JSON list of C-alpha atoms in Angstrom, two decimals:
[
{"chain": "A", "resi": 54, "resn": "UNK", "atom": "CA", "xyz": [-18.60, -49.07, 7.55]},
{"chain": "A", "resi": 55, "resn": "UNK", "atom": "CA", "xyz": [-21.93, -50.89, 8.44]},
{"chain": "A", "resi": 56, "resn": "UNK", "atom": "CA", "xyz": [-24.50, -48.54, 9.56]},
{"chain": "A", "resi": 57, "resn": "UNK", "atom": "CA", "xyz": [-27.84, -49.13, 11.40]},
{"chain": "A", "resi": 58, "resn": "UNK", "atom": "CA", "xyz": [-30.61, -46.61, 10.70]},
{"chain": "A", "resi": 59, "resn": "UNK", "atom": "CA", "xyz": [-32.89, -46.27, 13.24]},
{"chain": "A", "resi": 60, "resn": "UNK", "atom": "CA", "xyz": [-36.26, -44.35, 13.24]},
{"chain": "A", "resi": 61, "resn": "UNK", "atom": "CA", "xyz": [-37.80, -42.39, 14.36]},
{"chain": "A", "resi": 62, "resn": "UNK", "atom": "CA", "xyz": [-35.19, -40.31, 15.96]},
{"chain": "A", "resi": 63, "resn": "UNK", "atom": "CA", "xyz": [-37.65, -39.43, 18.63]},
{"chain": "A", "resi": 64, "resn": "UNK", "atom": "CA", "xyz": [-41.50, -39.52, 19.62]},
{"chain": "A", "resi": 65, "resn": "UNK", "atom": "CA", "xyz": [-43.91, -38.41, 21.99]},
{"chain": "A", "resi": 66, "resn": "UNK", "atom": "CA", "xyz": [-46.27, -40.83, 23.68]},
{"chain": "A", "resi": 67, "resn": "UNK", "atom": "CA", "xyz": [-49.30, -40.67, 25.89]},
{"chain": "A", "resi": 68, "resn": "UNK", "atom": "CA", "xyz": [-50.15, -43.08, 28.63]},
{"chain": "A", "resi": 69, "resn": "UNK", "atom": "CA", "xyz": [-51.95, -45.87, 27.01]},
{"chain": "A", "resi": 70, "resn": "UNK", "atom": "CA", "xyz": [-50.71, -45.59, 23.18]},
{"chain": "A", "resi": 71, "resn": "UNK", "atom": "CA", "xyz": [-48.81, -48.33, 21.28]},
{"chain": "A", "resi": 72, "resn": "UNK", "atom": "CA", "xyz": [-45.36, -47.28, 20.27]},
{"chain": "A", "resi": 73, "resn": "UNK", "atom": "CA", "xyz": [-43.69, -48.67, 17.14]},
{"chain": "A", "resi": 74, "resn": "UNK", "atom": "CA", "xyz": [-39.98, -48.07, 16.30]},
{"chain": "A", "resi": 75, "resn": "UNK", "atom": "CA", "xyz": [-37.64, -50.24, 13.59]},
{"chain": "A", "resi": 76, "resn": "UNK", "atom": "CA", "xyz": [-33.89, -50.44, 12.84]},
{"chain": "A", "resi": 77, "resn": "UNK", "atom": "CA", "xyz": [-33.00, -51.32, 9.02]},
{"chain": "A", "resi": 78, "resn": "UNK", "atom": "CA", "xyz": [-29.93, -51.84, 7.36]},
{"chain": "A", "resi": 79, "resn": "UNK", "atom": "CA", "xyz": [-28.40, -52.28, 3.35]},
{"chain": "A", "resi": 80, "resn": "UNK", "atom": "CA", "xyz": [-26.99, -55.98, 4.50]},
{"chain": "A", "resi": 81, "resn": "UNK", "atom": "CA", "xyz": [-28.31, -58.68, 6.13]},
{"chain": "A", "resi": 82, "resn": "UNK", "atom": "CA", "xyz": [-28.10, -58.60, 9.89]},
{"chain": "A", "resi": 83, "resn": "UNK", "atom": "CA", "xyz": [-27.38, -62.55, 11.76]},
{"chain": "A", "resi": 84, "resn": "UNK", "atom": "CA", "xyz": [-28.62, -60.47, 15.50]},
{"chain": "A", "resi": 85, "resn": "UNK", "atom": "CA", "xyz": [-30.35, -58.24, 16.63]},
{"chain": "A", "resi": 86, "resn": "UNK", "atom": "CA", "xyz": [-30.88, -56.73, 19.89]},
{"chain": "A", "resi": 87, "resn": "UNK", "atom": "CA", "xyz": [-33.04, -54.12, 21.47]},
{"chain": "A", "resi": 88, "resn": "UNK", "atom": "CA", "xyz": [-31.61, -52.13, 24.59]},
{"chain": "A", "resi": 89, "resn": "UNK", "atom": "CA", "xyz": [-33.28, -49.53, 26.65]},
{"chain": "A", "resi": 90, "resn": "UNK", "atom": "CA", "xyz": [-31.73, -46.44, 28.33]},
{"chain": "A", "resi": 91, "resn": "UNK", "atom": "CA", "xyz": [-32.39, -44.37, 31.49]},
{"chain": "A", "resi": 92, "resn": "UNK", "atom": "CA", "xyz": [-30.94, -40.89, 31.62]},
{"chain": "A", "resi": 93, "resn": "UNK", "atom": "CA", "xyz": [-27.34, -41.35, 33.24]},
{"chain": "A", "resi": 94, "resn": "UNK", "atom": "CA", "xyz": [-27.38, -44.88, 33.28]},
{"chain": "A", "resi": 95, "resn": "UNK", "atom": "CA", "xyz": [-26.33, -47.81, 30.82]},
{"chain": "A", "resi": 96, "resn": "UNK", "atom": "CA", "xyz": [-28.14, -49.45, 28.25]},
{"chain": "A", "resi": 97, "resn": "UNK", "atom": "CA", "xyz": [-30.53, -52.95, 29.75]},
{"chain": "A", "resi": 98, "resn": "UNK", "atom": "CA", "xyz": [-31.10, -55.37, 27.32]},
{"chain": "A", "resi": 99, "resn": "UNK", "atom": "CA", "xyz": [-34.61, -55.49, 26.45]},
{"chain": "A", "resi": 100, "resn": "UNK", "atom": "CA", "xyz": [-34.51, -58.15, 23.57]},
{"chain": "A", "resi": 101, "resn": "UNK", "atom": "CA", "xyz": [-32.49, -60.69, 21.59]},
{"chain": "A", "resi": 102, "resn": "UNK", "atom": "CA", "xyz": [-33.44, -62.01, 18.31]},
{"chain": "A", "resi": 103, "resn": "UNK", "atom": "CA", "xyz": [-31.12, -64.76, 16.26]},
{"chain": "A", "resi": 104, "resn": "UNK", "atom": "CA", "xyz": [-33.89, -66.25, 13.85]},
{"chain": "A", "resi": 105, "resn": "UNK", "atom": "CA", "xyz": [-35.53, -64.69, 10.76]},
{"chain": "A", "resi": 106, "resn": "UNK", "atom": "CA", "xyz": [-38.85, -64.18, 11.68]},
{"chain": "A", "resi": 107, "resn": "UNK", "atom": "CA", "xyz": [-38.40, -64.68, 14.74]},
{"chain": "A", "resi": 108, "resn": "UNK", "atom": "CA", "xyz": [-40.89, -62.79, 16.76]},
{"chain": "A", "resi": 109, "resn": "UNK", "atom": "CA", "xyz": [-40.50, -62.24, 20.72]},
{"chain": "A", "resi": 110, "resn": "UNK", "atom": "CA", "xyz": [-41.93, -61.15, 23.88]},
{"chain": "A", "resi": 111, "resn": "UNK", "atom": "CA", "xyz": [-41.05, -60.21, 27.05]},
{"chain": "A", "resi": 112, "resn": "UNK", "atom": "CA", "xyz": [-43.83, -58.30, 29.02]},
{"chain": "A", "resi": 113, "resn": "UNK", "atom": "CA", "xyz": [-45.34, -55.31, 26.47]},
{"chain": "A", "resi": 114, "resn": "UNK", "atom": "CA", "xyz": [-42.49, -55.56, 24.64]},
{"chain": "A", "resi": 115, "resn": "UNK", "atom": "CA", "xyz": [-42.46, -57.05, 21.39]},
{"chain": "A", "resi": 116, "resn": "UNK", "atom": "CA", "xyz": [-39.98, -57.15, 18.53]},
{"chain": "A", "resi": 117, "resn": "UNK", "atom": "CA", "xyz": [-39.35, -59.02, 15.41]},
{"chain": "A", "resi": 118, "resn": "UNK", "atom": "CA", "xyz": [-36.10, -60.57, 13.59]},
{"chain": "A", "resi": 119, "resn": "UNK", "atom": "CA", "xyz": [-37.43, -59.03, 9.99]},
{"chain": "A", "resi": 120, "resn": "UNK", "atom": "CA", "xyz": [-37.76, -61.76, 7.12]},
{"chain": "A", "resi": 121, "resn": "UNK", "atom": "CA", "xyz": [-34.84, -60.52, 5.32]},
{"chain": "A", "resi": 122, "resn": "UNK", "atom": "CA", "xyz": [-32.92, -60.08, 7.85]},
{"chain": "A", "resi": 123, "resn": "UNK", "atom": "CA", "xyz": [-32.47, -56.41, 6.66]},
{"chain": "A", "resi": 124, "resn": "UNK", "atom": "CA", "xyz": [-34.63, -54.80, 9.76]},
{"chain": "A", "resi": 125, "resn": "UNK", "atom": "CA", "xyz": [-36.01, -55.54, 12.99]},
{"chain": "A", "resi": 126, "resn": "UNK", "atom": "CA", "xyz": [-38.77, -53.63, 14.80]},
{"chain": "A", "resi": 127, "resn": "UNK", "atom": "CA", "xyz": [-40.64, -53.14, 18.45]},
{"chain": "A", "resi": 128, "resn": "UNK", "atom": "CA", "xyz": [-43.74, -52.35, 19.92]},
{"chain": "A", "resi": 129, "resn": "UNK", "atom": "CA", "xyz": [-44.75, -51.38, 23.23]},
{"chain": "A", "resi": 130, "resn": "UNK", "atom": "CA", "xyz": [-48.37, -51.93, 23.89]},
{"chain": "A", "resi": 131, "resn": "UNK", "atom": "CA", "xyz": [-50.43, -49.78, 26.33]},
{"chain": "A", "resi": 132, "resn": "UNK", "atom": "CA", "xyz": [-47.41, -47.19, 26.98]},
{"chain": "A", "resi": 133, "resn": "UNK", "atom": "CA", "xyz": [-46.69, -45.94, 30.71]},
{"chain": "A", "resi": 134, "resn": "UNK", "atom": "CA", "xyz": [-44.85, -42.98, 32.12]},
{"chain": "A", "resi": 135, "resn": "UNK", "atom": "CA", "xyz": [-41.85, -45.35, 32.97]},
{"chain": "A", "resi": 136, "resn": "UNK", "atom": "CA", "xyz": [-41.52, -46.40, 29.10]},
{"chain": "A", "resi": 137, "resn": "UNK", "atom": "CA", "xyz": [-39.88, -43.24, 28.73]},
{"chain": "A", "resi": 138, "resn": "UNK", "atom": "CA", "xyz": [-35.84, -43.29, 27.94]},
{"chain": "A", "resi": 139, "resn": "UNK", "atom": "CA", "xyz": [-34.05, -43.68, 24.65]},
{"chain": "A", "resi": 140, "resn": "UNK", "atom": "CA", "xyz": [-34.12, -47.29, 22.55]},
{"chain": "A", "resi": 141, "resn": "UNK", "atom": "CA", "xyz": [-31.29, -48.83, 21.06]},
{"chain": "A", "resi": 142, "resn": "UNK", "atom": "CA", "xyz": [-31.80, -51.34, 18.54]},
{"chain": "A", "resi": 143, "resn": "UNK", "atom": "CA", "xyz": [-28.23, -52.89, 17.86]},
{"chain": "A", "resi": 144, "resn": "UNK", "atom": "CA", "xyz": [-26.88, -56.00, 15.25]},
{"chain": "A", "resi": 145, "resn": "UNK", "atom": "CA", "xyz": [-24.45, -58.59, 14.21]},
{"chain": "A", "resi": 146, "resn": "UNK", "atom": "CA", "xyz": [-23.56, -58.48, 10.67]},
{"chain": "A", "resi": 147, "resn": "UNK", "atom": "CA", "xyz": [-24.73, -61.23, 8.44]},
{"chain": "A", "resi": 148, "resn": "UNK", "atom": "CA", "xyz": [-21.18, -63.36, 7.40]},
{"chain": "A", "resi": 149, "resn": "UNK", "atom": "CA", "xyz": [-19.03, -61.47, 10.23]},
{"chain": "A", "resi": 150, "resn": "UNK", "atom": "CA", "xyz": [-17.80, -63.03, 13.77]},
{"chain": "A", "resi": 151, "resn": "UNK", "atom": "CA", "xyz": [-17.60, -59.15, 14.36]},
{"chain": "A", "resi": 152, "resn": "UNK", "atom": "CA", "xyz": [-18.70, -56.73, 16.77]},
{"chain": "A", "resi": 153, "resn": "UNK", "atom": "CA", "xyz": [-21.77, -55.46, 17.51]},
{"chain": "A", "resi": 154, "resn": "UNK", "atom": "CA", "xyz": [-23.40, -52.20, 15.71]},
{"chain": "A", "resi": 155, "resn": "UNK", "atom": "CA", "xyz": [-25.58, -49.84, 17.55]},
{"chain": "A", "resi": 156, "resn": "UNK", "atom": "CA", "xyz": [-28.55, -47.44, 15.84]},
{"chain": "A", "resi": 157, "resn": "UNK", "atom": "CA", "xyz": [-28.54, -43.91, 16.82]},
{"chain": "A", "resi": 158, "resn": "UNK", "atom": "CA", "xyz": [-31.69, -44.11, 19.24]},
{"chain": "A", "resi": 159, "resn": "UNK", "atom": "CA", "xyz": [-35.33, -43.59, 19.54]},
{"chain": "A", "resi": 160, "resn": "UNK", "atom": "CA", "xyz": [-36.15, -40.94, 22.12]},
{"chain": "A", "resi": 161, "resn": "UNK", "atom": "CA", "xyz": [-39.26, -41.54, 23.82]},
{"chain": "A", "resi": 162, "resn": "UNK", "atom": "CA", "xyz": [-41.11, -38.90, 25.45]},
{"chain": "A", "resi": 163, "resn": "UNK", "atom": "CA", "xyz": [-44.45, -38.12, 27.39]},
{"chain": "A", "resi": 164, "resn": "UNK", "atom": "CA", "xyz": [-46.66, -35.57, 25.75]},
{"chain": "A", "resi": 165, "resn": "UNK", "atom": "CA", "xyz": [-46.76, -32.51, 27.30]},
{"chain": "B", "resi": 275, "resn": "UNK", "atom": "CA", "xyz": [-25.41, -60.71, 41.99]},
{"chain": "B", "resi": 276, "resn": "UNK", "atom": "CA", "xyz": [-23.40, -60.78, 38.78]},
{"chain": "B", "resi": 277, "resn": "UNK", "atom": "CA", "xyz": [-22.99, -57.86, 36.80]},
{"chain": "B", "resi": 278, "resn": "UNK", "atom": "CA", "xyz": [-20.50, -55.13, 35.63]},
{"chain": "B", "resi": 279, "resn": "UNK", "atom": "CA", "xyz": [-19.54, -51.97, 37.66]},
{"chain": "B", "resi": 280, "resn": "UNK", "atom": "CA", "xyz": [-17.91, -49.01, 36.74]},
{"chain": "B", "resi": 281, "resn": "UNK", "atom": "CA", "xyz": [-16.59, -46.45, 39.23]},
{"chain": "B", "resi": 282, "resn": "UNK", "atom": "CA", "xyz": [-16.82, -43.80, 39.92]},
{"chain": "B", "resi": 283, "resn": "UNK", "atom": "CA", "xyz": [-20.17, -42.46, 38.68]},
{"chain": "B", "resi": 284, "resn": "UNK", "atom": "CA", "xyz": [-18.82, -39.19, 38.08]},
{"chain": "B", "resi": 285, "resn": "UNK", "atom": "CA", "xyz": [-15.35, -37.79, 37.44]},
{"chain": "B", "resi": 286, "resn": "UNK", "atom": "CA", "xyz": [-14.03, -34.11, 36.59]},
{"chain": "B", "resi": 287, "resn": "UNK", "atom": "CA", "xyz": [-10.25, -33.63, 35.78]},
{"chain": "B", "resi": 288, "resn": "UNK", "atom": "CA", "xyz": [-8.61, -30.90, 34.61]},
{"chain": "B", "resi": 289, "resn": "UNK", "atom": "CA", "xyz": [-7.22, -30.32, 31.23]},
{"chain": "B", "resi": 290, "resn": "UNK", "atom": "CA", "xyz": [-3.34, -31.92, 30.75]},
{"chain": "B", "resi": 291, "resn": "UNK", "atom": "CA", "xyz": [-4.60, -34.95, 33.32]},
{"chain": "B", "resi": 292, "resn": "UNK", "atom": "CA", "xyz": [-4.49, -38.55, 32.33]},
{"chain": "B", "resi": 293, "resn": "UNK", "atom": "CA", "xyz": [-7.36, -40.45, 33.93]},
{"chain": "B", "resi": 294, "resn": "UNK", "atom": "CA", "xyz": [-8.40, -44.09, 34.31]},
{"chain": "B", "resi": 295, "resn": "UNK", "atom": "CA", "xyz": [-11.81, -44.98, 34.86]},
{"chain": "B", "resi": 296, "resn": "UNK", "atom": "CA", "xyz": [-12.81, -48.79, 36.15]},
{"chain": "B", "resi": 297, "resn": "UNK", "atom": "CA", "xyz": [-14.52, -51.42, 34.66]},
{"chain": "B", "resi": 298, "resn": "UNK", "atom": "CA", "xyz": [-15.17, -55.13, 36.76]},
{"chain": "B", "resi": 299, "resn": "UNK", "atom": "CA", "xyz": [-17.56, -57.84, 35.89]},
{"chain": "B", "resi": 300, "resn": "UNK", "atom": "CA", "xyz": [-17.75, -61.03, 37.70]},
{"chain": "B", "resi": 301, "resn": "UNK", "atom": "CA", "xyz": [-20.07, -62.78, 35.12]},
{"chain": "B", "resi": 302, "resn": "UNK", "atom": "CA", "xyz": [-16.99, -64.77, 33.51]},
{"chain": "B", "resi": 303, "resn": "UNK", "atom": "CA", "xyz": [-17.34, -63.37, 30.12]},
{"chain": "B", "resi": 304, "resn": "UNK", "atom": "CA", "xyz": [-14.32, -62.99, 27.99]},
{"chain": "B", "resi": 305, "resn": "UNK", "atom": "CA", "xyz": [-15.10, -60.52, 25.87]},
{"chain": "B", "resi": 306, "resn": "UNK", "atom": "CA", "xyz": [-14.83, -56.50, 27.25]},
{"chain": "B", "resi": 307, "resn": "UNK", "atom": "CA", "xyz": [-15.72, -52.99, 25.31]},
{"chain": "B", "resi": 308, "resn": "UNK", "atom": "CA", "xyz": [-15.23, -49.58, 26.48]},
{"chain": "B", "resi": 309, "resn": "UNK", "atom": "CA", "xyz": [-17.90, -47.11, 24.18]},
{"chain": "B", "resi": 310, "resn": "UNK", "atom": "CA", "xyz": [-18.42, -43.26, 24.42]},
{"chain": "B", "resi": 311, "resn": "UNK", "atom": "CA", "xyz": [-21.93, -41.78, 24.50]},
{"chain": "B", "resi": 312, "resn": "UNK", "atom": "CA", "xyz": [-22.17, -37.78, 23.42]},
{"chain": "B", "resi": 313, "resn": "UNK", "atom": "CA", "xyz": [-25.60, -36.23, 23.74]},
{"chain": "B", "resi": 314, "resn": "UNK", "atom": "CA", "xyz": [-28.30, -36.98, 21.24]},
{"chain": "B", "resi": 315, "resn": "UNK", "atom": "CA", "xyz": [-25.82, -39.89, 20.02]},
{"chain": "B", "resi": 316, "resn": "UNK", "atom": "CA", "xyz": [-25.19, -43.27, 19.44]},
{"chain": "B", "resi": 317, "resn": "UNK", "atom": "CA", "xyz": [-22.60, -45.55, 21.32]},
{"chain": "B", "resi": 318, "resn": "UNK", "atom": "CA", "xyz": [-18.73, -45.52, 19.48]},
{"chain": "B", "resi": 319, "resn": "UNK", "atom": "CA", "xyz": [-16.68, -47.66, 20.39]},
{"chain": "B", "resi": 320, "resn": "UNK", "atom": "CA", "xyz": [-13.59, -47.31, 21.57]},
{"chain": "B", "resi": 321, "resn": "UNK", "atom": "CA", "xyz": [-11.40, -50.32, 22.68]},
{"chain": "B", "resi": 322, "resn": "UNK", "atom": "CA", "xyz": [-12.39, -54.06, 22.80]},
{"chain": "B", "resi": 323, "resn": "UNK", "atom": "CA", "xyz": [-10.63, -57.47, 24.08]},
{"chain": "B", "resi": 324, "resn": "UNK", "atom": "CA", "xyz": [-11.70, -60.56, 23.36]},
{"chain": "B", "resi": 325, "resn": "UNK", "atom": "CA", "xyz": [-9.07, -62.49, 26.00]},
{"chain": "B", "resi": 326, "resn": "UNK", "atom": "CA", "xyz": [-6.56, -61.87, 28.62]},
{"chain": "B", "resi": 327, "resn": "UNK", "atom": "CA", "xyz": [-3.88, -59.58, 27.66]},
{"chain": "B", "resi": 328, "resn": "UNK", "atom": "CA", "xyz": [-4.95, -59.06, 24.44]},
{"chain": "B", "resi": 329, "resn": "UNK", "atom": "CA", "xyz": [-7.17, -55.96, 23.08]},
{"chain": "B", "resi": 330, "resn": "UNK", "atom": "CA", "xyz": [-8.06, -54.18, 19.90]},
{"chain": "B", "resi": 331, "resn": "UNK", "atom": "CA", "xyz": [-8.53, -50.50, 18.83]},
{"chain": "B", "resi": 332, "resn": "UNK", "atom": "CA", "xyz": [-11.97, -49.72, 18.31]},
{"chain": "B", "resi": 333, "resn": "UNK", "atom": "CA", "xyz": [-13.72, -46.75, 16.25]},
{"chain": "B", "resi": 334, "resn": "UNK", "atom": "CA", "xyz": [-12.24, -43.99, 18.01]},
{"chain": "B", "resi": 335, "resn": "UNK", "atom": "CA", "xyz": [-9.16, -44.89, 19.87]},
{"chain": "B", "resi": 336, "resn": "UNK", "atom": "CA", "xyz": [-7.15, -42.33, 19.65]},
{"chain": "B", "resi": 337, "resn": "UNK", "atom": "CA", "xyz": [-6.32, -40.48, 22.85]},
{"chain": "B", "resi": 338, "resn": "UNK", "atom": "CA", "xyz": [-7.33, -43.72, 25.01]},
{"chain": "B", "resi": 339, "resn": "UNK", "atom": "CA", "xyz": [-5.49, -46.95, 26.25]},
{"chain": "B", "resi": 340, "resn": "UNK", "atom": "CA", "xyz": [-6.46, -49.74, 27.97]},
{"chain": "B", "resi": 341, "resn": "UNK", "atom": "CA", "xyz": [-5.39, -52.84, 29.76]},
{"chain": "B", "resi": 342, "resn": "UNK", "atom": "CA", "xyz": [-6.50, -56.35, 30.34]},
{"chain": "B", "resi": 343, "resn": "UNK", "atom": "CA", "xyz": [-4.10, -58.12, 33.09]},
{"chain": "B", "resi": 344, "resn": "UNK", "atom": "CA", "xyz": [-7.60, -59.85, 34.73]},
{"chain": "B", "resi": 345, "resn": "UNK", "atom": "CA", "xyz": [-10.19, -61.67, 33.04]},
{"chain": "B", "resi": 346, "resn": "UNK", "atom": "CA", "xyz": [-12.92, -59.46, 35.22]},
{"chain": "B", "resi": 347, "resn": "UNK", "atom": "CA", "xyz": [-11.16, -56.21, 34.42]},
{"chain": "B", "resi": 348, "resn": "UNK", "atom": "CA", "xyz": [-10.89, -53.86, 32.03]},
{"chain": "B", "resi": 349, "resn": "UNK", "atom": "CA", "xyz": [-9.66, -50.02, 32.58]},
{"chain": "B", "resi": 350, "resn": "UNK", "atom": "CA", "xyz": [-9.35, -47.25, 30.52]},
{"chain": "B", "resi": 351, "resn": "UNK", "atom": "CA", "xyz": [-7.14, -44.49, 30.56]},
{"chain": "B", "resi": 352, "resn": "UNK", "atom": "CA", "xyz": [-8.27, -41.32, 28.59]},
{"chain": "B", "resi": 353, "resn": "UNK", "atom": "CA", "xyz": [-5.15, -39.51, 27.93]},
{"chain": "B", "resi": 354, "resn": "UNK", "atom": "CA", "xyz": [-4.13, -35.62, 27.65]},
{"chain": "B", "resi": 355, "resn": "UNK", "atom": "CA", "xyz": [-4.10, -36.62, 23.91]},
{"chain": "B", "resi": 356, "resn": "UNK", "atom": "CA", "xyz": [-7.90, -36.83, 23.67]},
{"chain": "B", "resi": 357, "resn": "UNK", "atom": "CA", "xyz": [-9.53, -33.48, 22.48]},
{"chain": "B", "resi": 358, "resn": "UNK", "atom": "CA", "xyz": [-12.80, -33.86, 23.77]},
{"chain": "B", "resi": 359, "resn": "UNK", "atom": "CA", "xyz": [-12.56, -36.04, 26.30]},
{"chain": "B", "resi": 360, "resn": "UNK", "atom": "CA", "xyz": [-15.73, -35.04, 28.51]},
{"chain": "B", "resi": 361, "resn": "UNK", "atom": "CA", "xyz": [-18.64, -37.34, 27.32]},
{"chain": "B", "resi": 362, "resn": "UNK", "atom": "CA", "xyz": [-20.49, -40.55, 28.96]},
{"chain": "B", "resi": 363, "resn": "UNK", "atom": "CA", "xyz": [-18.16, -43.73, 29.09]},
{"chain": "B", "resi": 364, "resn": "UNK", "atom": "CA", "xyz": [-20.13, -47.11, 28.96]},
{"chain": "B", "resi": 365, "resn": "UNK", "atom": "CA", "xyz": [-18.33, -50.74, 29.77]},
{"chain": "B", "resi": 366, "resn": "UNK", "atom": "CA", "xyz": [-19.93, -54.02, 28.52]},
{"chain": "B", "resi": 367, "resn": "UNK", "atom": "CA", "xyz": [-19.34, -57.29, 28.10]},
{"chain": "B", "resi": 368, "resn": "UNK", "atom": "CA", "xyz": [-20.05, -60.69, 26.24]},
{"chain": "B", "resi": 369, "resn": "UNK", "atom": "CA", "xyz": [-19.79, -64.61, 26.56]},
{"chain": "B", "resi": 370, "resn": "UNK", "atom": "CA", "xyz": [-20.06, -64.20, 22.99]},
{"chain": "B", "resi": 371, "resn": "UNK", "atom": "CA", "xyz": [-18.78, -61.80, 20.40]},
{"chain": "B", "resi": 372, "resn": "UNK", "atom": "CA", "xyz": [-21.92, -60.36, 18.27]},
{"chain": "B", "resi": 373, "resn": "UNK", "atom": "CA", "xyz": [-24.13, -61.18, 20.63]},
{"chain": "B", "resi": 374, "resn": "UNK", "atom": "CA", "xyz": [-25.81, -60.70, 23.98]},
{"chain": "B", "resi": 375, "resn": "UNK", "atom": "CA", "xyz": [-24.15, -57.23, 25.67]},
{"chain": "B", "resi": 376, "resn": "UNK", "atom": "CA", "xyz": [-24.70, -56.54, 29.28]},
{"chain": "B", "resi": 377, "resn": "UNK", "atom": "CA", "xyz": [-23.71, -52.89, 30.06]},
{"chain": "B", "resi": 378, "resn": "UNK", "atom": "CA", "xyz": [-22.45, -51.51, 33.07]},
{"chain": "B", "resi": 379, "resn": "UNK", "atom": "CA", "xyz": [-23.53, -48.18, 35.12]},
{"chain": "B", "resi": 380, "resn": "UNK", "atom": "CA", "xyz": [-21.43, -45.48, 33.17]},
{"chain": "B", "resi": 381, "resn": "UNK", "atom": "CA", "xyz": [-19.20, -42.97, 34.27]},
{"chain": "B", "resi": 382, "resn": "UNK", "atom": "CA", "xyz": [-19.41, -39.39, 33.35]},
{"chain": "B", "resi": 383, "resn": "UNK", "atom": "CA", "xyz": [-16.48, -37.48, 32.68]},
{"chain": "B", "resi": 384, "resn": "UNK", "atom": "CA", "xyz": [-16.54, -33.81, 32.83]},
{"chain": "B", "resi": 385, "resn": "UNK", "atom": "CA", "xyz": [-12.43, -32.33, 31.75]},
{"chain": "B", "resi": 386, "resn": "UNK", "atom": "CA", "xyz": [-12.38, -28.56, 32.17]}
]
């Protein structure tokens, strides 16, 4: 079936760095979505993306519908202690009414 | 507020038990998902319905069954059929199909 692959798997970040992280696929993708997860909690939707090219905001957050609708990617700018968790970047495929299909994760982590 | 809960937050059973873990939202959406989280994984999903008395097996349904008798409710019953049933159970739902999910709280299950 469809799969999303998602990397990296996991990094370590220090207060104040930029973070970048991207989901890609072998079809095109008509959604994407970027979630973020707390340990022992549920996925909050961080982002949602329905254009190609579409690029969007919401506070330090950034992420981008890729051109050929193959990938989508997000940056967090000026990273804080609370940016910690595990990011989901999840998709609609291109031509389906289907369900949605989740990446694996990024783990994000403070340096020690 | 509208949102989706799931109760309890944690549950332990012991081997042989069926058990049904809750799933409400009062944000009118029609469509419903139950997905299991393992460690260091992705979300899988397990059972989906799109309307009223009507649901579909997901990825992994074996061992689980579900119901859909409300439009704001959506249980799931892991059986003594499922061989690894301890893992982190995530509800959702969607006004939309392939787009926008809004995830509830989670429930842990720990079957010993």
């Amino acid at each position: 079936g469809q799969q999303l692959n998602q990397s990296p798997q996991s990094m370590f970040i220090q207060e104040g760095e930029d973070v970048s992280m991207n989901c890609t696929s072998s079809s095109i993708f008509n959604t994407w979505l970027w979630y973020k997860q707390d340990p022992g909690e549920g996925p909050v939707l961080l982002i949602a993306l329905y254009k190609a090219g579409e690029l969007t905001s919401n506070g330090r957050l950034t992420a981008q519908f890729g051109i050929t609708r193959k990938d989508s990617f997000l940056n967090i700018s000026a990273s804080i202690p609370s940016d910690v968790g595990i990011y989901f970047c999840a998709g609609q495929p291109g031509g389906s009414q289907g369900n949605l299909i989740f990446g694996k994760g990024t783990k994000l982590s403070v340096k020690p | 507020d509208g949102g989706i809960t799931q109760s309890p937050k944690y549950l332990f059973r012991k081997e042989g038990q069926n058990v049904t873990l809750s799933c409400e939202q009062n944000l009118n959406h029609d469509a419903m998902y139950w997905y299991r989280q393992d460690p260091g994984q992705g979300l899988r999903l397990i059972y989906y319905s799109q309307i009223v008395n009507d649901f579909q097996k997901g990825d992994i349904a074996e061992g689980y069954s579900v119901s859909r008798e409300k439009k704001e409710s959506f249980p799931l019953t892991v059986t003594s059929a499922q061989k690894n049933p301890t893992a982190f159970y995530l509800c959702a739902s969607t006004a939309d199909r392939g787009h926008e999910q809004y995830f509830g709280p989670g429930t842990r299950l720990t079957v010993t």
